[in-house]
N, CA and C atoms as an extended XYZ file, in Angstrom:
549
Properties=species:S:1:pos:R:3:atomname:S:1:resname:S:1:resid:I:1 pbc="F F F"
N        42.424        1.098       15.691 N   UNK     1
C        41.733       -0.087       15.201 CA  UNK     1
C        40.356        0.325       14.697 C   UNK     1
N        39.977       -0.180       13.545 N   UNK     2
C        38.641        0.058       13.005 CA  UNK     2
C        37.716       -1.046       13.496 C   UNK     2
N        36.634       -0.633       14.146 N   UNK     3
C        35.656       -1.574       14.690 CA  UNK     3
C        34.308       -1.270       14.062 C   UNK     3
N        33.670       -2.278       13.489 N   UNK     4
C        32.392       -2.083       12.820 CA  UNK     4
C        31.211       -2.466       13.683 C   UNK     4
N        30.068       -1.855       13.375 N   UNK     5
C        28.806       -2.209       14.027 CA  UNK     5
C        27.743       -2.286       12.946 C   UNK     5
N        27.043       -3.427       12.885 N   UNK     6
C        25.982       -3.645       11.899 CA  UNK     6
C        24.717       -4.063       12.627 C   UNK     6
N        23.574       -3.541       12.164 N   UNK     7
C        22.306       -3.871       12.814 CA  UNK     7
C        21.188       -3.891       11.785 C   UNK     7
N        20.288       -4.855       11.951 N   UNK     8
C        19.026       -4.846       11.218 CA  UNK     8
C        17.913       -4.873       12.250 C   UNK     8
N        16.745       -4.404       11.852 N   UNK     9
C        15.630       -4.322       12.787 CA  UNK     9
C        14.998       -5.672       13.081 C   UNK     9
N        15.048       -6.581       12.123 N   UNK    10
C        14.440       -7.896       12.332 CA  UNK    10
C        15.371       -8.987       11.815 C   UNK    10
N        15.117      -10.200       12.262 N   UNK    11
C        15.926      -11.336       11.804 CA  UNK    11
C        15.640      -11.668       10.343 C   UNK    11
N        14.540      -11.134        9.789 N   UNK    12
C        14.196      -11.390        8.392 CA  UNK    12
C        15.073      -10.597        7.428 C   UNK    12
N        15.826       -9.627        7.926 N   UNK    13
C        16.611       -8.752        7.062 CA  UNK    13
C        18.055       -9.233        6.925 C   UNK    13
N        18.210      -10.514        6.672 N   UNK    14
C        19.545      -11.106        6.568 CA  UNK    14
C        20.349      -10.475        5.439 C   UNK    14
N        19.715      -10.217        4.299 N   UNK    15
C        20.429       -9.621        3.165 CA  UNK    15
C        20.973       -8.248        3.544 C   UNK    15
N        20.194       -7.477        4.280 N   UNK    16
C        20.648       -6.154        4.720 CA  UNK    16
C        21.836       -6.251        5.652 C   UNK    16
N        21.813       -7.222        6.528 N   UNK    17
C        22.932       -7.416        7.453 CA  UNK    17
C        24.171       -7.869        6.686 C   UNK    17
N        23.984       -8.775        5.740 N   UNK    18
C        25.117       -9.253        4.936 CA  UNK    18
C        25.768       -8.108        4.161 C   UNK    18
N        24.946       -7.222        3.597 N   UNK    19
C        25.480       -6.080        2.847 CA  UNK    19
C        26.280       -5.157        3.770 C   UNK    19
N        25.778       -4.939        4.983 N   UNK    20
C        26.510       -4.106        5.944 CA  UNK    20
C        27.848       -4.745        6.305 C   UNK    20
N        27.821       -6.056        6.554 N   UNK    21
C        29.052       -6.760        6.928 CA  UNK    21
C        30.100       -6.667        5.820 C   UNK    21
N        29.658       -6.812        4.568 N   UNK    22
C        30.584       -6.698        3.434 CA  UNK    22
C        31.194       -5.308        3.369 C   UNK    22
N        30.356       -4.274        3.537 N   UNK    23
C        30.844       -2.889        3.481 CA  UNK    23
C        31.828       -2.607        4.618 C   UNK    23
N        31.538       -3.122        5.795 N   UNK    24
C        32.425       -2.901        6.943 CA  UNK    24
C        33.766       -3.614        6.752 C   UNK    24
N        33.717       -4.823        6.186 N   UNK    25
C        34.967       -5.546        5.910 CA  UNK    25
C        35.786       -4.806        4.853 C   UNK    25
N        35.090       -4.298        3.814 N   UNK    26
C        35.777       -3.554        2.756 CA  UNK    26
C        36.393       -2.262        3.296 C   UNK    26
N        35.805       -1.697        4.345 N   UNK    27
C        36.336       -0.471        4.958 CA  UNK    27
C        37.535       -0.762        5.855 C   UNK    27
N        37.837       -2.041        6.061 N   UNK    28
C        39.013       -2.410        6.841 CA  UNK    28
C        38.761       -2.712        8.305 C   UNK    28
N        37.515       -2.954        8.674 N   UNK    29
C        37.205       -3.248       10.078 CA  UNK    29
C        37.829       -4.576       10.493 C   UNK    29
N        38.527       -4.542       11.611 N   UNK    30
C        39.175       -5.743       12.139 CA  UNK    30
C        38.234       -6.546       13.022 C   UNK    30
N        37.300       -5.877       13.635 N   UNK    31
C        36.311       -6.543       14.496 CA  UNK    31
C        34.956       -5.943       14.168 C   UNK    31
N        33.928       -6.792       14.053 N   UNK    32
C        32.581       -6.317       13.724 CA  UNK    32
C        31.590       -6.901       14.719 C   UNK    32
N        30.784       -6.028       15.282 N   UNK    33
C        29.697       -6.432       16.170 CA  UNK    33
C        28.413       -6.349       15.352 C   UNK    33
N        27.569       -7.382       15.451 N   UNK    34
C        26.341       -7.395       14.648 CA  UNK    34
C        25.175       -7.871       15.492 C   UNK    34
N        23.984       -7.371       15.140 N   UNK    35
C        22.787       -7.813       15.856 CA  UNK    35
C        21.526       -7.505       15.071 C   UNK    35
N        20.464       -8.214       15.461 N   UNK    36
C        19.117       -7.965       14.963 CA  UNK    36
C        18.375       -7.325       16.122 C   UNK    36
N        18.114       -6.034       16.028 N   UNK    37
C        17.439       -5.350       17.133 CA  UNK    37
C        16.752       -4.109       16.618 C   UNK    37
N        15.638       -3.784       17.240 N   UNK    38
C        14.945       -2.544       16.921 CA  UNK    38
C        15.791       -1.383       17.418 C   UNK    38
N        15.748       -0.269       16.683 N   UNK    39
C        16.513        0.902       17.099 CA  UNK    39
C        16.050        1.497       18.402 C   UNK    39
N        14.851        1.228       18.780 N   UNK    40
C        14.308        1.793       19.995 CA  UNK    40
C        14.565        0.956       21.225 C   UNK    40
N        14.974       -0.265       21.023 N   UNK    41
C        15.152       -1.184       22.148 CA  UNK    41
C        16.615       -1.293       22.543 C   UNK    41
N        16.843       -2.071       23.575 N   UNK    42
C        18.201       -2.333       24.055 CA  UNK    42
C        19.027       -2.957       22.939 C   UNK    42
N        20.220       -2.449       22.736 N   UNK    43
C        21.107       -2.980       21.698 CA  UNK    43
C        22.388       -3.455       22.369 C   UNK    43
N        22.367       -4.709       22.775 N   UNK    44
C        23.477       -5.281       23.538 CA  UNK    44
C        24.798       -5.242       22.777 C   UNK    44
N        24.761       -5.540       21.478 N   UNK    45
C        26.007       -5.572       20.710 CA  UNK    45
C        26.584       -4.175       20.506 C   UNK    45
N        25.722       -3.162       20.378 N   UNK    46
C        26.228       -1.789       20.300 CA  UNK    46
C        26.902       -1.422       21.618 C   UNK    46
N        26.247       -1.752       22.716 N   UNK    47
C        26.843       -1.484       24.029 CA  UNK    47
C        28.186       -2.196       24.164 C   UNK    47
N        28.244       -3.436       23.694 N   UNK    48
C        29.492       -4.210       23.751 CA  UNK    48
C        30.574       -3.557       22.885 C   UNK    48
N        30.189       -3.109       21.688 N   UNK    49
C        31.151       -2.445       20.797 CA  UNK    49
C        31.688       -1.169       21.443 C   UNK    49
N        30.812       -0.397       22.058 N   UNK    50
C        31.242        0.848       22.701 CA  UNK    50
C        32.193        0.570       23.866 C   UNK    50
N        31.947       -0.524       24.596 N   UNK    51
C        32.861       -0.908       25.685 CA  UNK    51
C        34.206       -1.403       25.136 C   UNK    51
N        34.166       -2.051       23.979 N   UNK    52
C        35.362       -2.634       23.370 CA  UNK    52
C        36.338       -1.567       22.861 C   UNK    52
N        35.797       -0.454       22.360 N   UNK    53
C        36.619        0.587       21.747 CA  UNK    53
C        37.586        1.223       22.740 C   UNK    53
N        38.786        1.527       22.251 N   UNK    54
C        39.827        2.154       23.064 CA  UNK    54
C        40.265        3.469       22.419 C   UNK    54
N        40.947        4.280       23.181 N   UNK    55
C        41.462        5.555       22.692 CA  UNK    55
C        42.207        5.348       21.378 C   UNK    55
N        41.889        6.198       20.394 N   UNK    56
C        42.529        6.109       19.085 CA  UNK    56
C        41.794        5.227       18.091 C   UNK    56
N        40.848        4.406       18.562 N   UNK    57
C        40.064        3.542       17.673 CA  UNK    57
C        39.031        4.369       16.907 C   UNK    57
N        38.401        3.734       15.927 N   UNK    58
C        37.312        4.358       15.177 CA  UNK    58
C        36.171        3.361       15.048 C   UNK    58
N        34.962        3.817       15.370 N   UNK    59
C        33.754        3.017       15.177 CA  UNK    59
C        33.244        3.294       13.771 C   UNK    59
N        32.949        2.232       13.025 N   UNK    60
C        32.493        2.370       11.643 CA  UNK    60
C        31.098        1.766       11.517 C   UNK    60
N        30.168        2.535       10.922 N   UNK    61
C        28.822        2.044       10.615 CA  UNK    61
C        28.523        2.386        9.162 C   UNK    61
N        27.597        1.648        8.567 N   UNK    62
C        27.286        1.914        7.165 CA  UNK    62
C        26.406        3.145        7.010 C   UNK    62
N        25.435        3.315        7.901 N   UNK    63
C        24.519        4.462        7.846 CA  UNK    63
C        24.225        4.931        9.262 C   UNK    63
N        23.841        6.201        9.389 N   UNK    64
C        23.566        6.758       10.707 CA  UNK    64
C        22.454        6.005       11.424 C   UNK    64
N        21.408        5.606       10.693 N   UNK    65
C        20.268        4.965       11.361 CA  UNK    65
C        20.605        3.581       11.908 C   UNK    65
N        21.751        3.039       11.539 N   UNK    66
C        22.198        1.787       12.152 CA  UNK    66
C        22.709        2.054       13.564 C   UNK    66
N        23.122        3.288       13.815 N   UNK    67
C        23.707        3.673       15.098 CA  UNK    67
C        22.687        4.330       16.019 C   UNK    67
N        21.865        5.236       15.471 N   UNK    68
C        20.920        5.989       16.302 CA  UNK    68
C        19.701        6.379       15.483 C   UNK    68
N        18.553        6.450       16.147 N   UNK    69
C        17.300        6.798       15.483 CA  UNK    69
C        17.008        8.291       15.488 C   UNK    69
N        17.614        9.022       16.417 N   UNK    70
C        17.312       10.447       16.495 CA  UNK    70
C        18.573       11.239       16.815 C   UNK    70
N        18.455       12.543       16.678 N   UNK    71
C        19.593       13.430       16.866 CA  UNK    71
C        20.162       13.333       18.273 C   UNK    71
N        19.314       13.313       19.277 N   UNK    72
C        19.775       13.269       20.669 CA  UNK    72
C        20.622       12.019       20.911 C   UNK    72
N        20.140       10.858       20.466 N   UNK    73
C        20.896        9.612       20.658 CA  UNK    73
C        22.232        9.661       19.921 C   UNK    73
N        22.202       10.164       18.699 N   UNK    74
C        23.435       10.255       17.915 CA  UNK    74
C        24.440       11.172       18.601 C   UNK    74
N        23.977       12.339       19.032 N   UNK    75
C        24.883       13.291       19.669 CA  UNK    75
C        25.449       12.743       20.977 C   UNK    75
N        24.634       11.991       21.714 N   UNK    76
C        25.124       11.366       22.949 CA  UNK    76
C        26.252       10.371       22.652 C   UNK    76
N        26.054        9.559       21.611 N   UNK    77
C        27.075        8.574       21.237 CA  UNK    77
C        28.338        9.281       20.752 C   UNK    77
N        28.162       10.300       19.895 N   UNK    78
C        29.315       11.037       19.368 CA  UNK    78
C        30.086       11.706       20.505 C   UNK    78
N        29.371       12.300       21.457 N   UNK    79
C        30.027       12.955       22.608 CA  UNK    79
C        30.831       11.937       23.414 C   UNK    79
N        30.224       10.773       23.667 N   UNK    80
C        30.929        9.717       24.401 CA  UNK    80
C        32.203        9.303       23.660 C   UNK    80
N        32.090        9.133       22.345 N   UNK    81
C        33.257        8.737       21.551 CA  UNK    81
C        34.332        9.824       21.579 C   UNK    81
N        33.912       11.087       21.408 N   UNK    82
C        34.872       12.200       21.437 CA  UNK    82
C        35.595       12.277       22.776 C   UNK    82
N        34.835       12.135       23.859 N   UNK    83
C        35.425       12.207       25.200 CA  UNK    83
C        36.494       11.141       25.404 C   UNK    83
N        36.357       10.031       24.699 N   UNK    84
C        37.296        8.918       24.841 CA  UNK    84
C        38.318        8.878       23.702 C   UNK    84
N        38.348        9.952       22.881 N   UNK    85
C        39.253       10.051       21.732 CA  UNK    85
C        39.078        8.870       20.781 C   UNK    85
N        37.797        8.606       20.463 N   UNK    86
C        37.432        7.548       19.515 CA  UNK    86
C        36.706        8.216       18.354 C   UNK    86
N        37.107        7.885       17.145 N   UNK    87
C        36.485        8.470       15.969 CA  UNK    87
C        35.222        7.719       15.563 C   UNK    87
N        34.439        8.344       14.694 N   UNK    88
C        33.243        7.725       14.118 CA  UNK    88
C        33.307        7.925       12.617 C   UNK    88
N        33.104        6.842       11.878 N   UNK    89
C        33.045        6.923       10.421 CA  UNK    89
C        31.715        6.339        9.977 C   UNK    89
N        30.957        7.138        9.233 N   UNK    90
C        29.690        6.685        8.659 CA  UNK    90
C        29.932        6.575        7.160 C   UNK    90
N        29.828        5.372        6.632 N   UNK    91
C        30.202        5.120        5.241 CA  UNK    91
C        29.258        5.761        4.234 C   UNK    91
N        27.971        5.835        4.555 N   UNK    92
C        27.002        6.422        3.625 CA  UNK    92
C        26.028        7.294        4.402 C   UNK    92
N        26.321        8.576        4.455 N   UNK    93
C        25.448        9.536        5.129 CA  UNK    93
C        25.013       10.530        4.071 C   UNK    93
N        23.809       10.327        3.547 N   UNK    94
C        23.287       11.162        2.457 CA  UNK    94
C        24.268       11.174        1.275 C   UNK    94
N        24.830       10.002        0.982 N   UNK    95
C        25.735        9.873       -0.153 CA  UNK    95
C        27.174       10.256        0.137 C   UNK    95
N        27.455       10.707        1.331 N   UNK    96
C        28.803       11.128        1.721 CA  UNK    96
C        29.360       10.195        2.790 C   UNK    96
N        30.676       10.093        2.839 N   UNK    97
C        31.330        9.402        3.948 CA  UNK    97
C        31.711       10.462        4.965 C   UNK    97
N        31.366       10.211        6.205 N   UNK    98
C        31.670       11.172        7.263 CA  UNK    98
C        32.658       10.532        8.224 C   UNK    98
N        33.692       11.287        8.568 N   UNK    99
C        34.700       10.816        9.506 CA  UNK    99
C        34.924       11.917       10.539 C   UNK    99
N        34.559       11.653       11.787 N   UNK   100
C        34.657       12.689       12.819 CA  UNK   100
C        36.091       12.957       13.261 C   UNK   100
N        37.044       12.298       12.657 N   UNK   101
C        38.454       12.594       12.951 CA  UNK   101
C        38.879       13.911       12.291 C   UNK   101
N        38.039       14.428       11.375 N   UNK   102
C        38.349       15.712       10.733 CA  UNK   102
C        37.323       16.764       11.159 C   UNK   102
N        37.731       18.021       11.142 N   UNK   103
C        36.824       19.120       11.499 CA  UNK   103
C        35.648       19.168       10.525 C   UNK   103
N        35.928       18.933        9.247 N   UNK   104
C        34.867       18.940        8.237 CA  UNK   104
C        33.869       17.822        8.504 C   UNK   104
N        34.367       16.655        8.867 N   UNK   105
C        33.488       15.526        9.171 CA  UNK   105
C        32.585       15.814       10.352 C   UNK   105
N        33.137       16.450       11.385 N   UNK   106
C        32.325       16.814       12.553 CA  UNK   106
C        31.228       17.793       12.170 C   UNK   106
N        31.588       18.795       11.357 N   UNK   107
C        30.606       19.785       10.920 CA  UNK   107
C        29.528       19.134       10.063 C   UNK   107
N        29.925       18.296        9.116 N   UNK   108
C        28.956       17.616        8.255 CA  UNK   108
C        27.986       16.779        9.078 C   UNK   108
N        28.504       16.032       10.017 N   UNK   109
C        27.664       15.174       10.844 CA  UNK   109
C        26.641       16.002       11.608 C   UNK   109
N        27.082       17.082       12.215 N   UNK   110
C        26.172       17.934       12.980 CA  UNK   110
C        25.081       18.513       12.082 C   UNK   110
N        25.459       18.969       10.890 N   UNK   111
C        24.473       19.560        9.976 CA  UNK   111
C        23.486       18.514        9.461 C   UNK   111
N        23.984       17.387        8.978 N   UNK   112
C        23.101       16.355        8.448 CA  UNK   112
C        22.169       15.810        9.521 C   UNK   112
N        22.691       15.595       10.710 N   UNK   113
C        21.858       15.083       11.797 CA  UNK   113
C        20.772       16.087       12.161 C   UNK   113
N        21.109       17.368       12.174 N   UNK   114
C        20.112       18.402       12.481 CA  UNK   114
C        19.029       18.437       11.403 C   UNK   114
N        19.425       18.322       10.141 N   UNK   115
C        18.436       18.300        9.061 CA  UNK   115
C        17.536       17.070        9.157 C   UNK   115
N        18.112       15.932        9.482 N   UNK   116
C        17.319       14.704        9.616 CA  UNK   116
C        16.311       14.840       10.752 C   UNK   116
N        16.745       15.406       11.873 N   UNK   117
C        15.841       15.613       13.005 CA  UNK   117
C        14.757       16.624       12.645 C   UNK   117
N        15.128       17.686       11.917 N   UNK   118
C        14.162       18.690       11.479 CA  UNK   118
C        13.097       18.049       10.591 C   UNK   118
N        13.515       17.221        9.656 N   UNK   119
C        12.566       16.552        8.755 CA  UNK   119
C        11.630       15.641        9.534 C   UNK   119
N        12.150       14.923       10.495 N   UNK   120
C        11.322       14.041       11.321 CA  UNK   120
C        10.297       14.855       12.106 C   UNK   120
N        10.726       15.973       12.684 N   UNK   121
C         9.824       16.841       13.443 CA  UNK   121
C         8.741       17.417       12.535 C   UNK   121
N         9.120       17.848       11.342 N   UNK   122
C         8.138       18.389       10.392 CA  UNK   122
C         7.115       17.322       10.002 C   UNK   122
N         7.567       16.091        9.801 N   UNK   123
C         6.660       15.000        9.452 CA  UNK   123
C         5.650       14.772       10.577 C   UNK   123
N         6.121       14.795       11.820 N   UNK   124
C         5.216       14.607       12.959 CA  UNK   124
C         4.218       15.754       13.066 C   UNK   124
N         4.666       16.979       12.794 N   UNK   125
C         3.753       18.125       12.822 CA  UNK   125
C         2.693       17.997       11.733 C   UNK   125
N         3.094       17.576       10.536 N   UNK   126
C         2.119       17.376        9.453 CA  UNK   126
C         1.117       16.289        9.825 C   UNK   126
N         1.608       15.231       10.458 N   UNK   127
C         0.731       14.144       10.882 CA  UNK   127
C        -0.284       14.651       11.903 C   UNK   127
N         0.194       15.393       12.918 N   UNK   128
C        -0.714       15.941       13.937 CA  UNK   128
C        -1.744       16.880       13.322 C   UNK   128
N        -1.299       17.727       12.384 N   UNK   129
C        -2.219       18.658       11.725 CA  UNK   129
C        -3.277       17.888       10.936 C   UNK   129
N        -2.866       16.825       10.271 N   UNK   130
C        -3.816       16.008        9.521 CA  UNK   130
C        -4.838       15.345       10.424 C   UNK   130
N        -4.406       14.874       11.574 N   UNK   131
C        -5.323       14.251       12.533 CA  UNK   131
C        -6.303       15.285       13.069 C   UNK   131
N        -5.805       16.476       13.418 N   UNK   132
C        -6.684       17.542       13.926 CA  UNK   132
C        -7.726       17.929       12.880 C   UNK   132
N        -7.309       18.035       11.625 N   UNK   133
C        -8.236       18.376       10.543 CA  UNK   133
C        -9.293       17.288       10.391 C   UNK   133
N        -8.866       16.036       10.409 N   UNK   134
C        -9.805       14.922       10.277 CA  UNK   134
C       -10.772       14.888       11.453 C   UNK   134
N       -10.286       15.181       12.661 N   UNK   135
C       -11.168       15.223       13.835 CA  UNK   135
C       -12.204       16.326       13.687 C   UNK   135
N       -11.758       17.498       13.227 N   UNK   136
C       -12.667       18.633       13.051 CA  UNK   136
C       -13.747       18.317       12.023 C   UNK   136
N       -13.417       17.489       11.052 N   UNK   137
C       -14.373       17.099       10.012 CA  UNK   137
C       -15.148       15.842       10.388 C   UNK   137
N       -14.894       15.319       11.594 N   UNK   138
C       -15.600       14.127       12.056 CA  UNK   138
C       -15.156       12.840       11.381 C   UNK   138
N       -14.010       12.853       10.756 N   UNK   139
C       -13.528       11.677       10.031 CA  UNK   139
C       -12.543       10.837       10.841 C   UNK   139
N       -12.112       11.346       11.974 N   UNK   140
C       -11.102       10.647       12.771 CA  UNK   140
C       -11.557       10.630       14.217 C   UNK   140
N       -11.676        9.449       14.751 N   UNK   141
C       -12.089        9.357       16.153 CA  UNK   141
C       -11.026        8.697       17.004 C   UNK   141
N        -9.997        8.185       16.386 N   UNK   142
C        -8.953        7.506       17.147 CA  UNK   142
C        -9.377        6.101       17.502 C   UNK   142
N        -8.567        5.463       18.282 N   UNK   143
C        -8.826        4.086       18.685 CA  UNK   143
C        -9.946        4.058       19.713 C   UNK   143
N       -10.776        3.047       19.645 N   UNK   144
C       -11.856        2.890       20.618 CA  UNK   144
C       -11.255        2.601       21.990 C   UNK   144
N       -11.757        3.259       23.028 N   UNK   145
C       -11.221        3.031       24.369 CA  UNK   145
C       -11.626        1.658       24.891 C   UNK   145
N       -10.736        0.706       24.801 N   UNK   146
C       -10.995       -0.687       25.143 CA  UNK   146
C       -11.427       -0.859       26.601 C   UNK   146
N       -10.715       -0.222       27.501 N   UNK   147
C       -11.012       -0.405       28.925 CA  UNK   147
C       -12.338        0.231       29.320 C   UNK   147
N       -12.670        1.358       28.729 N   UNK   148
C       -13.911        2.041       29.105 CA  UNK   148
C       -15.136        1.209       28.724 C   UNK   148
N       -15.003        0.381       27.700 N   UNK   149
C       -16.100       -0.510       27.329 CA  UNK   149
C       -16.259       -1.641       28.344 C   UNK   149
N       -15.245       -1.836       29.176 N   UNK   150
C       -15.260       -2.903       30.180 CA  UNK   150
C       -15.288       -2.330       31.599 C   UNK   150
N       -15.749       -1.109       31.719 N   UNK   151
C       -15.719       -0.415       33.009 CA  UNK   151
C       -16.468       -1.195       34.092 C   UNK   151
N       -17.626       -1.743       33.754 N   UNK   152
C       -18.404       -2.502       34.743 CA  UNK   152
C       -17.638       -3.744       35.197 C   UNK   152
N       -17.003       -4.432       34.252 N   UNK   153
C       -16.215       -5.622       34.595 CA  UNK   153
C       -15.029       -5.250       35.477 C   UNK   153
N       -14.390       -4.143       35.159 N   UNK   154
C       -13.245       -3.682       35.950 CA  UNK   154
C       -13.679       -3.395       37.380 C   UNK   154
N       -14.810       -2.690       37.532 N   UNK   155
C       -15.300       -2.345       38.876 CA  UNK   155
C       -15.702       -3.602       39.651 C   UNK   155
N       -16.314       -4.559       38.962 N   UNK   156
C       -16.738       -5.797       39.625 CA  UNK   156
C       -15.522       -6.593       40.114 C   UNK   156
N       -14.495       -6.693       39.278 N   UNK   157
C       -13.289       -7.421       39.671 CA  UNK   157
C       -12.563       -6.710       40.815 C   UNK   157
N       -12.586       -5.387       40.803 N   UNK   158
C       -11.969       -4.624       41.896 CA  UNK   158
C       -12.735       -4.862       43.194 C   UNK   158
N       -14.069       -4.943       43.097 N   UNK   159
C       -14.896       -5.194       44.282 CA  UNK   159
C       -14.629       -6.589       44.851 C   UNK   159
N       -14.231       -7.525       43.987 N   UNK   160
C       -13.885       -8.881       44.436 CA  UNK   160
C       -12.519       -8.919       45.115 C   UNK   160
N       -11.784       -7.810       45.046 N   UNK   161
C       -10.495       -7.734       45.716 CA  UNK   161
C        -9.295       -7.992       44.829 C   UNK   161
N        -9.493       -8.125       43.519 N   UNK   162
C        -8.363       -8.337       42.617 CA  UNK   162
C        -7.509       -7.071       42.545 C   UNK   162
N        -6.223       -7.253       42.397 N   UNK   163
C        -5.332       -6.100       42.246 CA  UNK   163
C        -5.531       -5.493       40.860 C   UNK   163
N        -5.069       -4.268       40.721 N   UNK   164
C        -5.185       -3.605       39.416 CA  UNK   164
C        -4.393       -4.370       38.347 C   UNK   164
N        -3.244       -4.892       38.733 N   UNK   165
C        -2.427       -5.668       37.790 CA  UNK   165
C        -3.159       -6.938       37.354 C   UNK   165
N        -3.811       -7.608       38.297 N   UNK   166
C        -4.548       -8.835       37.975 CA  UNK   166
C        -5.735       -8.527       37.070 C   UNK   166
N        -6.407       -7.414       37.344 N   UNK   167
C        -7.550       -7.003       36.505 CA  UNK   167
C        -7.063       -6.723       35.085 C   UNK   167
N        -5.980       -5.978       34.975 N   UNK   168
C        -5.435       -5.637       33.659 CA  UNK   168
C        -5.063       -6.900       32.887 C   UNK   168
N        -4.424       -7.831       33.566 N   UNK   169
C        -4.008       -9.077       32.925 CA  UNK   169
C        -5.211       -9.897       32.463 C   UNK   169
N        -6.207      -10.012       33.327 N   UNK   170
C        -7.386      -10.821       33.007 CA  UNK   170
C        -8.175      -10.239       31.832 C   UNK   170
N        -8.275       -8.910       31.773 N   UNK   171
C        -9.093       -8.278       30.733 CA  UNK   171
C        -8.296       -7.861       29.494 C   UNK   171
N        -6.981       -7.978       29.569 N   UNK   172
C        -6.161       -7.630       28.406 CA  UNK   172
C        -6.060       -6.136       28.157 C   UNK   172
N        -6.020       -5.364       29.236 N   UNK   173
C        -5.868       -3.913       29.126 CA  UNK   173
C        -4.659       -3.501       29.971 C   UNK   173
N        -4.241       -2.260       29.828 N   UNK   174
C        -3.103       -1.790       30.618 CA  UNK   174
C        -3.548       -1.446       32.040 C   UNK   174
N        -2.585       -1.470       32.963 N   UNK   175
C        -2.894       -1.080       34.342 CA  UNK   175
C        -3.368        0.362       34.389 C   UNK   175
N        -2.769        1.209       33.569 N   UNK   176
C        -3.171        2.627       33.534 CA  UNK   176
C        -4.643        2.742       33.147 C   UNK   176
N        -5.090        1.919       32.213 N   UNK   177
C        -6.501        1.938       31.810 CA  UNK   177
C        -7.397        1.515       32.963 C   UNK   177
N        -6.946        0.546       33.748 N   UNK   178
C        -7.713        0.106       34.920 CA  UNK   178
C        -7.829        1.262       35.909 C   UNK   178
N        -6.725        1.956       36.156 N   UNK   179
C        -6.750        3.114       37.058 CA  UNK   179
C        -7.743        4.163       36.566 C   UNK   179
N        -7.731        4.442       35.256 N   UNK   180
C        -8.652        5.447       34.699 CA  UNK   180
C       -10.102        5.002       34.853 C   UNK   180
N       -10.367        3.731       34.617 N   UNK   181
C       -11.742        3.228       34.713 CA  UNK   181
C       -12.253        3.273       36.149 C   UNK   181
N       -11.358        3.123       37.115 N   UNK   182
C       -11.760        3.134       38.523 CA  UNK   182
C       -11.791        4.542       39.119 C   UNK   182
N       -11.293        5.512       38.402 N   UNK   183
C       -11.233        6.895       38.917 CA  UNK   183
C       -12.602        7.539       38.956 C   UNK   183
């Protein structure tokens, strides 16, 4: 059985979700799970789709980023599917359709996912290098430490017996910031 999964990051992306649903229906999906969720957060419908799948089924998504944001997450999902004899078909992966039911599809997926992760890592390294350069030139100072500007207030509230959580809530800072200010 072909089972589809479609996701958009926000509820405002209705057109994107509709396009995914059309592509999944055209691919022959008999059941489609859909949701509006950030890739980094809990994805209840993806979890439901993974529970729904049975041996011999195939999970179909339009693009890899609808399924996973990084290589580790993708490989974990693929491993789970393989262990349960469930295939994965990605309709558009760098212009190619990938189907893990074939040896070539498995190889393509591994290579493309590794390249995508490599590019993401390189982008983060360039970003860090740019920040370090800007700091060295005095052009980048980062975000102002909100809690440190309220250190006296934090200490006064702590002296009154308020918990760290209550102090954080009252001043609009994180509990970790309260701990640092009191250290």
